[in-house]
Amino acid sequence: MRTLEGTTLTIGGDLTVHRLGFGAMRLTGEPAWLDRPTSIAIARRAVELGVTFIDTADAYDLGDNEKLLAEALHPYPPGMVIATKGGQINIGREWIPLGRPEYLRQQAELSLRRLRLDRIDLYQLHRIDPLVPLVDQIGALRRLQDEGKVRHVGLSEVTVEQLAEAEKITEIVSVQNRYNLTDRASEDVLEYCERRGIAFIPWLPVAPATKAGIADPITAVADRLGATSTQVALTWLLHRSPVMLPIPGTSSRAHLEENIAAASLPLSADDFAQLSAT
Ligand SMILES: NC(=O)c1ccc[n+]([C@@H]2O[C@H](COP(=O)([O-])OP(=O)(O)OC[C@H]3O[C@@H](n4cnc5c(N)ncnc54)[C@H](OP(=O)(O)O)[C@@H]3O)[C@@H](O)[C@H]2O)c1
């Protein structure tokens, strides 16, 4: 039985963070009942509980998500990494990649302003724009690095081939793909990241587990450990790989506390194997 409480991951050789991060997306926009003081209190509670890696994006509520984080946490405590993303716009329910170099530059500049930072520790290309050459998109981020406005570059929703291509242009230190216990389509990307020491940041890490059924393996392990299905899904991710950095998102303080506690859940090799076989 091993717990992964207190374990860390070093991104890009110099950003050491606790392995359970926080996804801020659900702190703004919806649900409608979530007011500003509550969102601020949840972000602060995440930090109190030891979170040192928070994920946001320029497109989350048209930049308001970044503003909220600055409102809640600035001046940021030492060691806190606020990772943001650019290169995808959100219109209603539609998400559209937009990777023109001048747009990426503008968005990074706006993120710096909203987050009240001089440099963004991790800037992730939210999506590769199929209409713009990859070299132009990554090249724009590389220039921001050269100017000291971005420390490290990450990608989101990429294939192994795209990742390898981008690595020829600048060092890629993280990949954010959808991945969880019941959706492992990005297994090959995860394995590539493991071989290259690239942080793998799974999005949608817990939502499917919240719908776990009465008789499924997730629920069976959860019952045995006296834990919730969400906690089991998170602890499985942490045990799956040392480069894994889950960013569960929530608009509920109780869920936040439950999710962070997952790092101290012991998982036996048998339970890990049983879950992996689902
Ligand atoms: N790169 C990308 O393209 C991309 C796409 C989507 C998201 N993201 C990032 O990934 C982060 C996480 O993704 P996500 O929010 O979509 O998925 P998620 O973290 O897997 O799931 C969040 C959902 O699960 C619920 N939930 C969370 N903890 C729970 C718990 N302990 N018990 C019951 N329900 C719980 C939340 O509802 P409550 O609010 O009620 O807790 C919410 O509906 C986001 O915040 C964002 O930063 C990235």
PDB file of N, CA and C and ligand atoms in Angstrom, residues 23-26 55 60 85 126-127 156 176 203-207 210 230 247-252 255 258-259, ligand 1:
ATOM      1  N   GLY A  23      -7.933  22.620 -11.323  1.00  0.00           N
ATOM      2  CA  GLY A  23      -8.413  23.231 -12.559  1.00  0.00           C
ATOM      3  C   GLY A  23      -9.421  24.308 -12.199  1.00  0.00           C
ATOM      4  N   ALA A  24      -9.140  25.549 -12.601  1.00  0.00           N
ATOM      5  CA  ALA A  24      -9.959  26.681 -12.140  1.00  0.00           C
ATOM      6  C   ALA A  24     -11.172  26.963 -13.020  1.00  0.00           C
ATOM      7  N   MET A  25     -11.289  26.260 -14.141  1.00  0.00           N
ATOM      8  CA  MET A  25     -12.305  26.587 -15.149  1.00  0.00           C
ATOM      9  C   MET A  25     -13.710  26.782 -14.559  1.00  0.00           C
ATOM     10  N   ARG A  26     -14.074  25.956 -13.592  1.00  0.00           N
ATOM     11  CA  ARG A  26     -15.452  25.982 -13.080  1.00  0.00           C
ATOM     12  C   ARG A  26     -15.679  27.046 -12.000  1.00  0.00           C
ATOM     13  N   ASP A  55      -4.497  25.511 -13.043  1.00  0.00           N
ATOM     14  CA  ASP A  55      -4.655  25.637 -14.494  1.00  0.00           C
ATOM     15  C   ASP A  55      -5.816  26.570 -14.831  1.00  0.00           C
ATOM     16  N   TYR A  60     -11.421  31.029 -20.675  1.00  0.00           N
ATOM     17  CA  TYR A  60     -12.397  30.698 -19.646  1.00  0.00           C
ATOM     18  C   TYR A  60     -13.100  31.976 -19.191  1.00  0.00           C
ATOM     19  N   LYS A  85      -3.470  29.110 -20.738  1.00  0.00           N
ATOM     20  CA  LYS A  85      -3.491  28.601 -22.113  1.00  0.00           C
ATOM     21  C   LYS A  85      -4.001  29.695 -23.044  1.00  0.00           C
ATOM     22  N   HIS A 126      -3.589  25.985 -26.406  1.00  0.00           N
ATOM     23  CA  HIS A 126      -4.838  25.309 -26.036  1.00  0.00           C
ATOM     24  C   HIS A 126      -5.235  24.251 -27.073  1.00  0.00           C
ATOM     25  N   ARG A 127      -5.079  24.608 -28.333  1.00  0.00           N
ATOM     26  CA  ARG A 127      -5.283  23.660 -29.440  1.00  0.00           C
ATOM     27  C   ARG A 127      -4.333  24.027 -30.558  1.00  0.00           C
ATOM     28  N   SER A 156      -1.750  21.145 -25.694  1.00  0.00           N
ATOM     29  CA  SER A 156      -2.995  20.539 -25.231  1.00  0.00           C
ATOM     30  C   SER A 156      -3.671  19.813 -26.396  1.00  0.00           C
ATOM     31  N   GLN A 176      -1.428  18.570 -22.066  1.00  0.00           N
ATOM     32  CA  GLN A 176      -2.722  18.491 -21.386  1.00  0.00           C
ATOM     33  C   GLN A 176      -3.714  17.830 -22.340  1.00  0.00           C
ATOM     34  N   TRP A 203      -6.956  16.331 -18.428  1.00  0.00           N
ATOM     35  CA  TRP A 203      -8.178  17.098 -18.111  1.00  0.00           C
ATOM     36  C   TRP A 203      -9.362  16.133 -18.120  1.00  0.00           C
ATOM     37  N   LEU A 204     -10.451  16.560 -17.531  1.00  0.00           N
ATOM     38  CA  LEU A 204     -11.592  15.689 -17.215  1.00  0.00           C
ATOM     39  C   LEU A 204     -11.121  14.473 -16.393  1.00  0.00           C
ATOM     40  N   PRO A 205     -10.344  14.707 -15.334  1.00  0.00           N
ATOM     41  CA  PRO A 205      -9.806  13.565 -14.579  1.00  0.00           C
ATOM     42  C   PRO A 205     -10.832  12.848 -13.716  1.00  0.00           C
ATOM     43  N   VAL A 206     -11.889  13.555 -13.274  1.00  0.00           N
ATOM     44  CA  VAL A 206     -12.807  12.917 -12.327  1.00  0.00           C
ATOM     45  C   VAL A 206     -14.260  12.810 -12.778  1.00  0.00           C
ATOM     46  N   ALA A 207     -14.700  13.678 -13.680  1.00  0.00           N
ATOM     47  CA  ALA A 207     -16.135  13.735 -13.988  1.00  0.00           C
ATOM     48  C   ALA A 207     -16.745  12.360 -14.287  1.00  0.00           C
ATOM     49  N   THR A 210     -17.698  10.302 -11.233  1.00  0.00           N
ATOM     50  CA  THR A 210     -18.825  10.738 -10.410  1.00  0.00           C
ATOM     51  C   THR A 210     -20.106  10.002 -10.834  1.00  0.00           C
ATOM     52  N   THR A 230     -14.711   9.299  -6.859  1.00  0.00           N
ATOM     53  CA  THR A 230     -13.877  10.391  -7.379  1.00  0.00           C
ATOM     54  C   THR A 230     -12.460  10.276  -6.817  1.00  0.00           C
ATOM     55  N   ILE A 247      -5.623  17.786 -12.655  1.00  0.00           N
ATOM     56  CA  ILE A 247      -6.137  19.115 -12.283  1.00  0.00           C
ATOM     57  C   ILE A 247      -7.666  19.041 -12.116  1.00  0.00           C
ATOM     58  N   PRO A 248      -8.141  18.278 -11.110  1.00  0.00           N
ATOM     59  CA  PRO A 248      -9.598  18.190 -10.943  1.00  0.00           C
ATOM     60  C   PRO A 248     -10.199  19.576 -10.737  1.00  0.00           C
ATOM     61  N   GLY A 249     -11.360  19.767 -11.355  1.00  0.00           N
ATOM     62  CA  GLY A 249     -12.022  21.071 -11.250  1.00  0.00           C
ATOM     63  C   GLY A 249     -13.297  20.937 -10.466  1.00  0.00           C
ATOM     64  N   THR A 250     -13.629  21.958  -9.719  1.00  0.00           N
ATOM     65  CA  THR A 250     -14.879  21.936  -8.973  1.00  0.00           C
ATOM     66  C   THR A 250     -15.300  23.354  -8.607  1.00  0.00           C
ATOM     67  N   SER A 251     -16.585  23.497  -8.389  1.00  0.00           N
ATOM     68  CA  SER A 251     -17.091  24.776  -7.905  1.00  0.00           C
ATOM     69  C   SER A 251     -17.610  24.590  -6.481  1.00  0.00           C
ATOM     70  N   SER A 252     -17.163  23.502  -5.842  1.00  0.00           N
ATOM     71  CA  SER A 252     -17.647  23.191  -4.502  1.00  0.00           C
ATOM     72  C   SER A 252     -16.467  22.996  -3.552  1.00  0.00           C
ATOM     73  N   HIS A 255     -16.180  19.352  -2.413  1.00  0.00           N
ATOM     74  CA  HIS A 255     -15.573  18.489  -3.429  1.00  0.00           C
ATOM     75  C   HIS A 255     -14.066  18.744  -3.531  1.00  0.00           C
ATOM     76  N   GLU A 258     -12.464  16.959  -0.698  1.00  0.00           N
ATOM     77  CA  GLU A 258     -12.510  15.512  -0.972  1.00  0.00           C
ATOM     78  C   GLU A 258     -11.443  15.128  -2.014  1.00  0.00           C
ATOM     79  N   ASN A 259     -11.323  15.934  -3.058  1.00  0.00           N
ATOM     80  CA  ASN A 259     -10.380  15.611  -4.134  1.00  0.00           C
ATOM     81  C   ASN A 259      -8.935  15.681  -3.653  1.00  0.00           C
TER      82      ASN A 259
HETATM   83  N1  LIG B   1      -7.065  21.438 -22.217  1.00  0.00           N
HETATM   84  C1  LIG B   1      -8.352  21.388 -22.429  1.00  0.00           C
HETATM   85  O1  LIG B   1      -8.819  21.378 -23.568  1.00  0.00           O
HETATM   86  C2  LIG B   1      -9.284  21.370 -21.260  1.00  0.00           C
HETATM   87  C3  LIG B   1     -10.657  21.060 -21.421  1.00  0.00           C
HETATM   88  C4  LIG B   1     -11.484  21.058 -20.287  1.00  0.00           C
HETATM   89  C5  LIG B   1     -10.954  21.335 -19.039  1.00  0.00           C
HETATM   90  N2  LIG B   1      -9.615  21.646 -18.915  1.00  0.00           N
HETATM   91  C6  LIG B   1      -9.007  21.909 -17.597  1.00  0.00           C
HETATM   92  O2  LIG B   1      -9.144  20.740 -16.824  1.00  0.00           O
HETATM   93  C7  LIG B   1      -9.750  21.055 -15.551  1.00  0.00           C
HETATM   94  C8  LIG B   1     -10.602  19.869 -15.120  1.00  0.00           C
HETATM   95  O3  LIG B   1     -11.530  19.539 -16.127  1.00  0.00           O
HETATM   96  P1  LIG B   1     -13.095  19.469 -15.906  1.00  0.00           P
HETATM   97  O4  LIG B   1     -13.492  20.454 -14.851  1.00  0.00           O
HETATM   98  O5  LIG B   1     -13.749  19.541 -17.223  1.00  0.00           O
HETATM   99  O6  LIG B   1     -13.318  17.969 -15.426  1.00  0.00           O
HETATM  100  P2  LIG B   1     -13.231  17.207 -14.014  1.00  0.00           P
HETATM  101  O7  LIG B   1     -12.280  17.912 -13.112  1.00  0.00           O
HETATM  102  O8  LIG B   1     -12.980  15.779 -14.312  1.00  0.00           O
HETATM  103  O9  LIG B   1     -14.708  17.272 -13.484  1.00  0.00           O
HETATM  104  C9  LIG B   1     -15.353  18.370 -12.972  1.00  0.00           C
HETATM  105  C10 LIG B   1     -16.803  17.981 -12.751  1.00  0.00           C
HETATM  106  O10 LIG B   1     -16.847  16.961 -11.759  1.00  0.00           O
HETATM  107  C11 LIG B   1     -17.552  17.428 -10.620  1.00  0.00           C
HETATM  108  N3  LIG B   1     -16.765  17.054  -9.442  1.00  0.00           N
HETATM  109  C12 LIG B   1     -15.504  17.414  -9.115  1.00  0.00           C
HETATM  110  N4  LIG B   1     -15.126  16.849  -7.957  1.00  0.00           N
HETATM  111  C13 LIG B   1     -16.186  16.111  -7.527  1.00  0.00           C
HETATM  112  C14 LIG B   1     -16.418  15.317  -6.398  1.00  0.00           C
HETATM  113  N5  LIG B   1     -15.472  15.134  -5.467  1.00  0.00           N
HETATM  114  N6  LIG B   1     -17.626  14.697  -6.278  1.00  0.00           N
HETATM  115  C15 LIG B   1     -18.596  14.848  -7.222  1.00  0.00           C
HETATM  116  N7  LIG B   1     -18.436  15.613  -8.313  1.00  0.00           N
HETATM  117  C16 LIG B   1     -17.235  16.243  -8.480  1.00  0.00           C
HETATM  118  C17 LIG B   1     -17.664  18.916 -10.751  1.00  0.00           C
HETATM  119  O11 LIG B   1     -18.887  19.375 -10.215  1.00  0.00           O
HETATM  120  P3  LIG B   1     -18.906  20.333  -8.912  1.00  0.00           P
HETATM  121  O12 LIG B   1     -18.539  21.693  -9.403  1.00  0.00           O
HETATM  122  O13 LIG B   1     -20.301  20.216  -8.413  1.00  0.00           O
HETATM  123  O14 LIG B   1     -17.892  19.786  -7.953  1.00  0.00           O
HETATM  124  C18 LIG B   1     -17.669  19.094 -12.258  1.00  0.00           C
HETATM  125  O15 LIG B   1     -18.958  18.927 -12.799  1.00  0.00           O
HETATM  126  C19 LIG B   1     -10.532  22.340 -15.832  1.00  0.00           C
HETATM  127  O16 LIG B   1     -10.747  23.088 -14.680  1.00  0.00           O
HETATM  128  C20 LIG B   1      -9.632  23.054 -16.804  1.00  0.00           C
HETATM  129  O17 LIG B   1      -8.629  23.753 -16.088  1.00  0.00           O
HETATM  130  C21 LIG B   1      -8.791  21.646 -20.004  1.00  0.00           C
END
